[in-house]
PDB file of C-alpha atoms in Angstrom:
ATOM      1  CA  UNK A   1     129.823  99.866  81.068  1.00 49.00           C
ATOM      2  CA  UNK A   2     132.363 102.293  82.571  1.00 53.00           C
ATOM      3  CA  UNK A   3     133.371 105.327  80.554  1.00 54.00           C
ATOM      4  CA  UNK A   4     136.882 105.897  79.285  1.00 62.00           C
ATOM      5  CA  UNK A   5     138.399 108.430  76.925  1.00 64.00           C
ATOM      6  CA  UNK A   6     138.911 105.844  74.174  1.00 70.00           C
ATOM      7  CA  UNK A   7     135.130 105.531  73.798  1.00 77.00           C
ATOM      8  CA  UNK A   8     134.745 109.236  73.041  1.00 76.00           C
ATOM      9  CA  UNK A   9     137.768 109.148  70.748  1.00 79.00           C
ATOM     10  CA  UNK A  10     136.325 106.197  68.864  1.00 82.00           C
ATOM     11  CA  UNK A  11     133.006 107.984  68.405  1.00 82.00           C
ATOM     12  CA  UNK A  12     134.899 110.945  66.970  1.00 82.00           C
ATOM     13  CA  UNK A  13     136.637 108.642  64.501  1.00 85.00           C
ATOM     14  CA  UNK A  14     133.330 107.069  63.435  1.00 84.00           C
ATOM     15  CA  UNK A  15     131.867 110.537  62.887  1.00 81.00           C
ATOM     16  CA  UNK A  16     134.858 111.469  60.730  1.00 81.00           C
ATOM     17  CA  UNK A  17     134.499 108.292  58.657  1.00 83.00           C
ATOM     18  CA  UNK A  18     130.783 108.890  58.063  1.00 82.00           C
ATOM     19  CA  UNK A  19     131.413 112.499  57.083  1.00 76.00           C
ATOM     20  CA  UNK A  20     134.384 111.704  54.832  1.00 76.00           C
ATOM     21  CA  UNK A  21     132.886 108.570  53.289  1.00 78.00           C
ATOM     22  CA  UNK A  22     136.032 106.457  53.649  1.00 83.00           C
ATOM     23  CA  UNK A  23     138.684 105.445  56.151  1.00 86.00           C
ATOM     24  CA  UNK A  24     141.419 107.031  54.020  1.00 84.00           C
ATOM     25  CA  UNK A  25     139.780 110.456  53.755  1.00 81.00           C
ATOM     26  CA  UNK A  26     138.866 110.380  57.447  1.00 82.00           C
ATOM     27  CA  UNK A  27     142.529 109.695  58.235  1.00 84.00           C
ATOM     28  CA  UNK A  28     143.603 112.669  56.131  1.00 80.00           C
ATOM     29  CA  UNK A  29     141.122 114.931  57.933  1.00 74.00           C
ATOM     30  CA  UNK A  30     142.257 113.760  61.375  1.00 80.00           C
ATOM     31  CA  UNK A  31     145.960 113.497  60.640  1.00 80.00           C
ATOM     32  CA  UNK A  32     145.981 109.724  61.155  1.00 82.00           C
ATOM     33  CA  UNK A  33     146.902 106.775  58.971  1.00 86.00           C
ATOM     34  CA  UNK A  34     144.207 104.579  57.458  1.00 85.00           C
ATOM     35  CA  UNK A  35     145.273 101.599  59.638  1.00 86.00           C
ATOM     36  CA  UNK A  36     144.972 103.788  62.735  1.00 86.00           C
ATOM     37  CA  UNK A  37     141.432 104.758  61.738  1.00 87.00           C
ATOM     38  CA  UNK A  38     140.562 101.104  61.092  1.00 86.00           C
ATOM     39  CA  UNK A  39     141.936 100.054  64.499  1.00 88.00           C
ATOM     40  CA  UNK A  40     139.996 102.808  66.277  1.00 86.00           C
ATOM     41  CA  UNK A  41     136.748 101.718  64.628  1.00 87.00           C
ATOM     42  CA  UNK A  42     137.434  98.049  65.451  1.00 87.00           C
ATOM     43  CA  UNK A  43     138.079  98.920  69.117  1.00 87.00           C
ATOM     44  CA  UNK A  44     134.819 100.852  69.323  1.00 86.00           C
ATOM     45  CA  UNK A  45     132.885  98.027  67.656  1.00 85.00           C
ATOM     46  CA  UNK A  46     134.310  95.605  70.206  1.00 86.00           C
ATOM     47  CA  UNK A  47     133.554  98.049  73.014  1.00 84.00           C
ATOM     48  CA  UNK A  48     129.865  98.566  72.152  1.00 85.00           C
ATOM     49  CA  UNK A  49     129.338  95.037  70.856  1.00 87.00           C
ATOM     50  CA  UNK A  50     128.043  95.826  67.371  1.00 89.00           C
ATOM     51  CA  UNK A  51     129.418  96.015  63.842  1.00 90.00           C
ATOM     52  CA  UNK A  52     129.236  99.699  62.869  1.00 88.00           C
ATOM     53  CA  UNK A  53     130.347  99.571  59.236  1.00 87.00           C
ATOM     54  CA  UNK A  54     129.873  97.236  56.309  1.00 85.00           C
ATOM     55  CA  UNK A  55     133.220  97.135  54.503  1.00 82.00           C
ATOM     56  CA  UNK A  56     133.885  96.169  50.895  1.00 76.00           C
ATOM     57  CA  UNK A  57     136.876  96.726  48.642  1.00 69.00           C
ATOM     58  CA  UNK A  58     135.177  99.757  47.078  1.00 73.00           C
ATOM     59  CA  UNK A  59     132.963 101.329  49.730  1.00 76.00           C
ATOM     60  CA  UNK A  60     131.823 101.429  53.324  1.00 82.00           C
ATOM     61  CA  UNK A  61     128.353 101.955  54.722  1.00 83.00           C
ATOM     62  CA  UNK A  62     126.729 101.975  58.126  1.00 87.00           C
ATOM     63  CA  UNK A  63     125.057  98.773  59.268  1.00 88.00           C
ATOM     64  CA  UNK A  64     121.533  99.076  60.660  1.00 85.00           C
ATOM     65  CA  UNK A  65     122.950  98.893  64.199  1.00 88.00           C
ATOM     66  CA  UNK A  66     125.691 101.348  63.266  1.00 86.00           C
ATOM     67  CA  UNK A  67     123.167 103.781  61.833  1.00 83.00           C
ATOM     68  CA  UNK A  68     121.102 103.704  65.027  1.00 84.00           C
ATOM     69  CA  UNK A  69     124.244 104.165  67.122  1.00 85.00           C
ATOM     70  CA  UNK A  70     125.542 107.045  65.009  1.00 83.00           C
ATOM     71  CA  UNK A  71     122.144 108.749  64.922  1.00 79.00           C
ATOM     72  CA  UNK A  72     122.110 108.712  68.726  1.00 79.00           C
ATOM     73  CA  UNK A  73     125.683 109.872  69.367  1.00 80.00           C
ATOM     74  CA  UNK A  74     126.375 112.360  66.550  1.00 75.00           C
ATOM     75  CA  UNK A  75     124.241 115.186  68.012  1.00 72.00           C
ATOM     76  CA  UNK A  76     125.778 114.567  71.441  1.00 73.00           C
ATOM     77  CA  UNK A  77     129.266 114.834  69.979  1.00 74.00           C
ATOM     78  CA  UNK A  78     128.353 118.129  68.337  1.00 69.00           C
ATOM     79  CA  UNK A  79     126.896 119.316  71.633  1.00 70.00           C
ATOM     80  CA  UNK A  80     130.169 118.540  73.429  1.00 71.00           C
ATOM     81  CA  UNK A  81     132.060 120.582  70.837  1.00 69.00           C
ATOM     82  CA  UNK A  82     129.664 123.516  71.219  1.00 65.00           C
ATOM     83  CA  UNK A  83     129.933 123.365  75.012  1.00 67.00           C
ATOM     84  CA  UNK A  84     133.746 123.365  74.820  1.00 64.00           C
ATOM     85  CA  UNK A  85     133.723 126.421  72.567  1.00 59.00           C
ATOM     86  CA  UNK A  86     131.359 128.316  74.864  1.00 60.00           C
ATOM     87  CA  UNK A  87     133.396 127.376  77.929  1.00 59.00           C
ATOM     88  CA  UNK A  88     136.487 128.758  76.237  1.00 55.00           C
ATOM     89  CA  UNK A  89     134.813 132.105  75.782  1.00 52.00           C
ATOM     90  CA  UNK A  90     134.996 132.058  72.013  1.00 49.00           C
ATOM     91  CA  UNK A  91     132.434 134.009  70.024  1.00 48.00           C
ATOM     92  CA  UNK A  92     132.839 131.688  67.044  1.00 47.00           C
ATOM     93  CA  UNK A  93     130.428 129.032  68.299  1.00 73.00           C
ATOM     94  CA  UNK A  94     129.258 128.315  64.761  1.00 85.00           C
ATOM     95  CA  UNK A  95     132.244 126.675  63.157  1.00 82.00           C
ATOM     96  CA  UNK A  96     133.476 123.437  61.655  1.00 83.00           C
ATOM     97  CA  UNK A  97     131.857 121.656  58.695  1.00 87.00           C
ATOM     98  CA  UNK A  98     128.126 121.692  58.001  1.00 92.00           C
ATOM     99  CA  UNK A  99     126.850 119.131  55.498  1.00 91.00           C
ATOM    100  CA  UNK A 100     123.521 120.134  53.977  1.00 96.00           C
ATOM    101  CA  UNK A 101     121.205 117.952  51.871  1.00 95.00           C
ATOM    102  CA  UNK A 102     118.808 119.909  49.609  1.00 95.00           C
ATOM    103  CA  UNK A 103     116.602 119.327  46.601  1.00 91.00           C
ATOM    104  CA  UNK A 104     117.270 121.151  43.360  1.00 90.00           C
ATOM    105  CA  UNK A 105     114.454 123.667  43.730  1.00 90.00           C
ATOM    106  CA  UNK A 106     115.649 124.935  47.088  1.00 94.00           C
ATOM    107  CA  UNK A 107     119.355 124.596  46.316  1.00 94.00           C
ATOM    108  CA  UNK A 108     119.417 126.338  42.941  1.00 92.00           C
ATOM    109  CA  UNK A 109     116.737 128.992  43.306  1.00 91.00           C
ATOM    110  CA  UNK A 110     116.817 129.945  46.989  1.00 94.00           C
ATOM    111  CA  UNK A 111     119.971 128.817  48.798  1.00 96.00           C
ATOM    112  CA  UNK A 112     122.766 129.353  46.275  1.00 95.00           C
ATOM    113  CA  UNK A 113     121.940 133.015  45.502  1.00 94.00           C
ATOM    114  CA  UNK A 114     122.075 133.862  49.245  1.00 95.00           C
ATOM    115  CA  UNK A 115     124.644 131.415  50.674  1.00 97.00           C
ATOM    116  CA  UNK A 116     127.386 134.049  50.516  1.00 96.00           C
ATOM    117  CA  UNK A 117     125.615 136.009  53.261  1.00 96.00           C
ATOM    118  CA  UNK A 118     125.652 132.963  55.524  1.00 97.00           C
ATOM    119  CA  UNK A 119     129.356 132.307  54.917  1.00 96.00           C
ATOM    120  CA  UNK A 120     130.241 135.937  55.667  1.00 95.00           C
ATOM    121  CA  UNK A 121     128.241 135.753  58.881  1.00 94.00           C
ATOM    122  CA  UNK A 122     130.104 132.640  60.069  1.00 94.00           C
ATOM    123  CA  UNK A 123     133.648 132.774  58.618  1.00 92.00           C
ATOM    124  CA  UNK A 124     134.838 129.713  60.582  1.00 89.00           C
ATOM    125  CA  UNK A 125     132.165 127.485  59.070  1.00 92.00           C
ATOM    126  CA  UNK A 126     132.637 125.297  55.984  1.00 92.00           C
ATOM    127  CA  UNK A 127     129.369 124.443  54.231  1.00 95.00           C
ATOM    128  CA  UNK A 128     129.163 121.332  52.065  1.00 93.00           C
ATOM    129  CA  UNK A 129     125.930 121.377  50.022  1.00 95.00           C
ATOM    130  CA  UNK A 130     124.683 118.213  48.343  1.00 93.00           C
ATOM    131  CA  UNK A 131     121.865 118.636  45.794  1.00 92.00           C
ATOM    132  CA  UNK A 132     119.976 115.367  45.425  1.00 90.00           C
ATOM    133  CA  UNK A 133     116.750 114.201  43.804  1.00 83.00           C
ATOM    134  CA  UNK A 134     115.853 112.323  47.006  1.00 84.00           C
ATOM    135  CA  UNK A 135     116.988 112.816  50.572  1.00 86.00           C
ATOM    136  CA  UNK A 136     118.238 109.251  50.958  1.00 84.00           C
ATOM    137  CA  UNK A 137     119.924 108.194  54.187  1.00 81.00           C
ATOM    138  CA  UNK A 138     120.673 111.453  55.990  1.00 82.00           C
ATOM    139  CA  UNK A 139     122.475 109.706  58.836  1.00 77.00           C
ATOM    140  CA  UNK A 140     124.353 107.106  56.829  1.00 77.00           C
ATOM    141  CA  UNK A 141     125.536 109.693  54.297  1.00 81.00           C
ATOM    142  CA  UNK A 142     126.846 111.970  57.032  1.00 81.00           C
ATOM    143  CA  UNK A 143     124.564 114.975  56.513  1.00 89.00           C
ATOM    144  CA  UNK A 144     123.792 117.287  59.425  1.00 89.00           C
ATOM    145  CA  UNK A 145     120.587 118.797  58.067  1.00 93.00           C
ATOM    146  CA  UNK A 146     118.293 118.601  55.041  1.00 94.00           C
ATOM    147  CA  UNK A 147     115.896 121.153  53.561  1.00 95.00           C
ATOM    148  CA  UNK A 148     113.430 119.799  51.044  1.00 93.00           C
ATOM    149  CA  UNK A 149     110.070 120.526  49.457  1.00 92.00           C
ATOM    150  CA  UNK A 150     107.234 118.050  49.818  1.00 88.00           C
ATOM    151  CA  UNK A 151     105.439 116.160  52.545  1.00 88.00           C
ATOM    152  CA  UNK A 152     107.795 114.322  54.929  1.00 86.00           C
ATOM    153  CA  UNK A 153     108.334 110.604  54.638  1.00 75.00           C
ATOM    154  CA  UNK A 154     108.173 108.397  57.715  1.00 70.00           C
ATOM    155  CA  UNK A 155     111.597 108.254  59.405  1.00 74.00           C
ATOM    156  CA  UNK A 156     113.380 108.632  62.725  1.00 76.00           C
ATOM    157  CA  UNK A 157     114.486 112.147  61.773  1.00 83.00           C
ATOM    158  CA  UNK A 158     112.989 115.262  63.297  1.00 87.00           C
ATOM    159  CA  UNK A 159     110.999 117.181  60.677  1.00 91.00           C
ATOM    160  CA  UNK A 160     110.222 120.886  61.077  1.00 92.00           C
ATOM    161  CA  UNK A 161     107.728 122.629  58.815  1.00 94.00           C
ATOM    162  CA  UNK A 162     109.379 125.847  57.651  1.00 94.00           C
ATOM    163  CA  UNK A 163     106.588 127.215  55.462  1.00 94.00           C
ATOM    164  CA  UNK A 164     103.925 126.458  52.909  1.00 95.00           C
ATOM    165  CA  UNK A 165     104.209 128.281  49.585  1.00 95.00           C
ATOM    166  CA  UNK A 166     101.469 128.696  46.998  1.00 96.00           C
ATOM    167  CA  UNK A 167     101.524 126.890  43.677  1.00 96.00           C
ATOM    168  CA  UNK A 168     101.137 129.490  40.918  1.00 97.00           C
ATOM    169  CA  UNK A 169     100.282 128.850  37.276  1.00 97.00           C
ATOM    170  CA  UNK A 170     102.317 130.993  34.866  1.00 97.00           C
ATOM    171  CA  UNK A 171     103.244 131.598  31.250  1.00 98.00           C
ATOM    172  CA  UNK A 172     105.505 134.036  29.450  1.00 98.00           C
ATOM    173  CA  UNK A 173     104.072 137.201  27.874  1.00 97.00           C
ATOM    174  CA  UNK A 174     104.945 135.796  24.431  1.00 97.00           C
ATOM    175  CA  UNK A 175     102.945 132.625  25.106  1.00 97.00           C
ATOM    176  CA  UNK A 176      99.921 134.617  26.333  1.00 96.00           C
ATOM    177  CA  UNK A 177     100.131 136.881  23.292  1.00 96.00           C
ATOM    178  CA  UNK A 178     100.063 133.871  20.971  1.00 95.00           C
ATOM    179  CA  UNK A 179      97.602 131.530  22.719  1.00 94.00           C
ATOM    180  CA  UNK A 180      95.639 133.770  25.086  1.00 94.00           C
ATOM    181  CA  UNK A 181      94.858 133.200  28.763  1.00 95.00           C
ATOM    182  CA  UNK A 182      92.809 130.228  29.989  1.00 94.00           C
ATOM    183  CA  UNK A 183      89.544 131.366  31.546  1.00 93.00           C
ATOM    184  CA  UNK A 184      89.061 128.279  33.720  1.00 94.00           C
ATOM    185  CA  UNK A 185      91.203 125.310  34.817  1.00 95.00           C
ATOM    186  CA  UNK A 186      89.399 123.018  32.374  1.00 92.00           C
ATOM    187  CA  UNK A 187      90.619 125.193  29.467  1.00 92.00           C
ATOM    188  CA  UNK A 188      94.086 123.707  30.018  1.00 93.00           C
ATOM    189  CA  UNK A 189      92.868 120.337  28.760  1.00 88.00           C
ATOM    190  CA  UNK A 190      92.289 121.680  25.250  1.00 83.00           C
ATOM    191  CA  UNK A 191      94.044 124.362  23.248  1.00 82.00           C
ATOM    192  CA  UNK A 192      96.968 125.008  25.599  1.00 92.00           C
ATOM    193  CA  UNK A 193     100.448 123.597  26.016  1.00 94.00           C
ATOM    194  CA  UNK A 194     101.303 122.554  29.569  1.00 96.00           C
ATOM    195  CA  UNK A 195     104.856 121.991  30.779  1.00 97.00           C
ATOM    196  CA  UNK A 196     105.082 118.943  33.014  1.00 96.00           C
ATOM    197  CA  UNK A 197     107.637 117.928  35.636  1.00 94.00           C
ATOM    198  CA  UNK A 198     108.292 114.309  36.544  1.00 91.00           C
ATOM    199  CA  UNK A 199     107.866 112.975  40.058  1.00 85.00           C
ATOM    200  CA  UNK A 200     111.130 111.106  40.669  1.00 79.00           C
ATOM    201  CA  UNK A 201     109.426 108.751  43.126  1.00 77.00           C
ATOM    202  CA  UNK A 202     106.604 107.587  40.842  1.00 84.00           C
ATOM    203  CA  UNK A 203     108.292 108.234  37.491  1.00 85.00           C
ATOM    204  CA  UNK A 204     105.134 109.979  36.254  1.00 89.00           C
ATOM    205  CA  UNK A 205     104.468 113.704  35.787  1.00 91.00           C
ATOM    206  CA  UNK A 206     102.991 115.491  38.772  1.00 89.00           C
ATOM    207  CA  UNK A 207      99.226 115.818  38.491  1.00 90.00           C
ATOM    208  CA  UNK A 208      97.747 119.297  38.269  1.00 94.00           C
ATOM    209  CA  UNK A 209      94.990 120.577  40.471  1.00 94.00           C
ATOM    210  CA  UNK A 210      93.474 123.963  41.178  1.00 96.00           C
ATOM    211  CA  UNK A 211      92.086 125.058  44.506  1.00 95.00           C
ATOM    212  CA  UNK A 212      89.791 127.908  45.497  1.00 95.00           C
ATOM    213  CA  UNK A 213      88.909 127.751  49.154  1.00 93.00           C
ATOM    214  CA  UNK A 214      87.744 124.190  49.785  1.00 91.00           C
ATOM    215  CA  UNK A 215      86.942 123.493  46.171  1.00 95.00           C
ATOM    216  CA  UNK A 216      89.570 121.479  44.291  1.00 95.00           C
ATOM    217  CA  UNK A 217      89.532 120.775  40.541  1.00 94.00           C
ATOM    218  CA  UNK A 218      91.927 118.121  39.161  1.00 94.00           C
ATOM    219  CA  UNK A 219      93.076 118.793  35.607  1.00 93.00           C
ATOM    220  CA  UNK A 220      94.512 116.328  33.102  1.00 90.00           C
ATOM    221  CA  UNK A 221      97.153 118.743  31.834  1.00 88.00           C
ATOM    222  CA  UNK A 222      98.269 118.060  28.268  1.00 84.00           C
ATOM    223  CA  UNK A 223     101.754 118.841  27.039  1.00 88.00           C
ATOM    224  CA  UNK A 224     104.550 117.610  24.790  1.00 90.00           C
ATOM    225  CA  UNK A 225     107.400 118.482  27.188  1.00 95.00           C
ATOM    226  CA  UNK A 226     108.238 116.628  30.408  1.00 95.00           C
ATOM    227  CA  UNK A 227     111.283 117.644  32.484  1.00 95.00           C
ATOM    228  CA  UNK A 228     112.738 116.358  35.729  1.00 90.00           C
ATOM    229  CA  UNK A 229     114.013 119.563  37.344  1.00 90.00           C
ATOM    230  CA  UNK A 230     112.680 123.014  38.119  1.00 91.00           C
ATOM    231  CA  UNK A 231     115.476 124.802  36.266  1.00 92.00           C
ATOM    232  CA  UNK A 232     114.419 123.222  32.983  1.00 94.00           C
ATOM    233  CA  UNK A 233     110.745 123.832  33.788  1.00 96.00           C
ATOM    234  CA  UNK A 234     111.339 127.500  34.533  1.00 95.00           C
ATOM    235  CA  UNK A 235     113.582 127.991  31.499  1.00 96.00           C
ATOM    236  CA  UNK A 236     111.013 126.458  29.145  1.00 97.00           C
ATOM    237  CA  UNK A 237     108.260 128.577  30.633  1.00 97.00           C
ATOM    238  CA  UNK A 238     110.297 131.775  30.299  1.00 97.00           C
ATOM    239  CA  UNK A 239     111.082 130.790  26.706  1.00 96.00           C
ATOM    240  CA  UNK A 240     107.400 130.658  25.795  1.00 96.00           C
ATOM    241  CA  UNK A 241     107.133 126.864  25.428  1.00 96.00           C
ATOM    242  CA  UNK A 242     103.991 126.606  27.517  1.00 96.00           C
ATOM    243  CA  UNK A 243     102.197 127.011  30.847  1.00 97.00           C
ATOM    244  CA  UNK A 244     103.856 125.788  34.036  1.00 97.00           C
ATOM    245  CA  UNK A 245     102.937 125.368  37.671  1.00 97.00           C
ATOM    246  CA  UNK A 246     105.674 126.913  39.805  1.00 96.00           C
ATOM    247  CA  UNK A 247     106.243 127.605  43.480  1.00 95.00           C
ATOM    248  CA  UNK A 248     105.526 131.204  44.392  1.00 95.00           C
ATOM    249  CA  UNK A 249     108.524 131.228  46.739  1.00 93.00           C
ATOM    250  CA  UNK A 250     110.952 131.429  43.818  1.00 92.00           C
ATOM    251  CA  UNK A 251     108.632 132.639  41.040  1.00 94.00           C
ATOM    252  CA  UNK A 252     107.327 135.806  42.745  1.00 93.00           C
ATOM    253  CA  UNK A 253     110.324 137.964  41.781  1.00 93.00           C
ATOM    254  CA  UNK A 254     110.120 136.836  38.157  1.00 95.00           C
ATOM    255  CA  UNK A 255     106.398 137.635  38.126  1.00 96.00           C
ATOM    256  CA  UNK A 256     107.088 141.048  39.677  1.00 96.00           C
ATOM    257  CA  UNK A 257     109.584 141.710  36.867  1.00 96.00           C
ATOM    258  CA  UNK A 258     106.764 140.831  34.396  1.00 96.00           C
ATOM    259  CA  UNK A 259     108.845 138.101  32.794  1.00 97.00           C
ATOM    260  CA  UNK A 260     106.014 135.719  33.647  1.00 97.00           C
ATOM    261  CA  UNK A 261     102.262 136.281  33.711  1.00 97.00           C
ATOM    262  CA  UNK A 262     100.222 134.676  36.521  1.00 97.00           C
ATOM    263  CA  UNK A 263      97.186 132.748  35.235  1.00 97.00           C
ATOM    264  CA  UNK A 264      93.986 131.616  36.944  1.00 96.00           C
ATOM    265  CA  UNK A 265      94.988 133.544  40.084  1.00 95.00           C
ATOM    266  CA  UNK A 266      91.605 132.953  41.689  1.00 96.00           C
ATOM    267  CA  UNK A 267      92.422 129.215  41.636  1.00 95.00           C
ATOM    268  CA  UNK A 268      95.811 129.416  43.372  1.00 94.00           C
ATOM    269  CA  UNK A 269      95.063 128.331  46.954  1.00 95.00           C
ATOM    270  CA  UNK A 270      97.033 125.069  46.632  1.00 94.00           C
ATOM    271  CA  UNK A 271     100.212 125.089  48.734  1.00 94.00           C
ATOM    272  CA  UNK A 272     103.408 123.031  48.883  1.00 93.00           C
ATOM    273  CA  UNK A 273     105.441 122.563  52.099  1.00 95.00           C
ATOM    274  CA  UNK A 274     109.129 123.146  52.818  1.00 95.00           C
ATOM    275  CA  UNK A 275     110.567 120.997  55.621  1.00 95.00           C
ATOM    276  CA  UNK A 276     113.867 120.875  57.484  1.00 94.00           C
ATOM    277  CA  UNK A 277     115.189 117.542  58.767  1.00 93.00           C
ATOM    278  CA  UNK A 278     117.878 116.825  61.331  1.00 89.00           C
ATOM    279  CA  UNK A 279     118.872 114.170  63.834  1.00 80.00           C
ATOM    280  CA  UNK A 280     116.169 113.499  66.424  1.00 73.00           C
ATOM    281  CA  UNK A 281     117.811 114.751  69.622  1.00 68.00           C
ATOM    282  CA  UNK A 282     117.150 117.334  72.289  1.00 62.00           C
ATOM    283  CA  UNK A 283     120.587 118.772  71.460  1.00 68.00           C
ATOM    284  CA  UNK A 284     120.655 120.641  68.157  1.00 78.00           C
ATOM    285  CA  UNK A 285     124.199 121.745  67.225  1.00 81.00           C
ATOM    286  CA  UNK A 286     124.780 125.487  66.997  1.00 85.00           C
ATOM    287  CA  UNK A 287     125.750 125.248  63.316  1.00 89.00           C
ATOM    288  CA  UNK A 288     122.447 123.512  62.498  1.00 90.00           C
ATOM    289  CA  UNK A 289     120.455 126.061  64.501  1.00 90.00           C
ATOM    290  CA  UNK A 290     122.227 128.905  62.709  1.00 94.00           C
ATOM    291  CA  UNK A 291     121.516 127.392  59.308  1.00 96.00           C
ATOM    292  CA  UNK A 292     117.823 126.839  60.054  1.00 94.00           C
ATOM    293  CA  UNK A 293     117.499 130.452  61.239  1.00 95.00           C
ATOM    294  CA  UNK A 294     119.114 131.559  57.978  1.00 96.00           C
ATOM    295  CA  UNK A 295     116.708 129.434  55.914  1.00 96.00           C
ATOM    296  CA  UNK A 296     113.763 131.017  57.700  1.00 94.00           C
ATOM    297  CA  UNK A 297     115.265 134.423  56.986  1.00 95.00           C
ATOM    298  CA  UNK A 298     115.695 133.901  53.232  1.00 94.00           C
ATOM    299  CA  UNK A 299     112.288 132.269  52.806  1.00 91.00           C
ATOM    300  CA  UNK A 300     110.328 134.636  55.055  1.00 82.00           C
TER     301      UNK A 300
END
């Protein structure tokens, strides 16, 4: 297959459609009509010999072949843009639109309070943050990078371990004053109120366990409140509703302010990972690299 400029142009159109989520919005972003976008996609599909998009009256989505194609070419397209900027001598290498996929814990408690610093550092960058319960299809949904807590699922994406944070057990001073402190993990099974958070994958509350060195004790935590997000969990804990297991990464400042009391500290060796995900390619766009460096900075 010989190369021509229409191939690169068509790839740019496909990237715009994936990012915008529709032919119409992609046309608005590129200054083209919707029929022009549709024709460009059709020409590229004919050129590469695959159907890139599934089209219905209400929505479009990448086909399996289209997803594989886009996953391979999107980082290369970003690399071409970065190379062009560098060749032009511009200092503003980090620019354009960065679409970030995050879970609620990271998005609400860690990223949002500090994102202003990142935007000031790179004034030519537009950041589009999507907070989702599950990562979903990073490629098909047009995201550049994801940052999420939990062990990685099997996928074609490149996963980078950013850190492991301790799981800390906490209660408010008012709760401790009323019910006292548990002396051992097993005390939580009787006489204490535990605040539970639901695992969106299984539909059941996360199980509790306590770790000291290599010794691990599972605990059947009892409680009358189950929530599905960390904001509700933290709010209930601060309000004195019960004992919660929180991630030290966002709870440490609240503990330092003495708004929460750490419990069973000698049993707090359990950790929870934070991973970054991006397209599997040797070329990582400058805007993705800059964002990952910023995440390491705010979580370090």
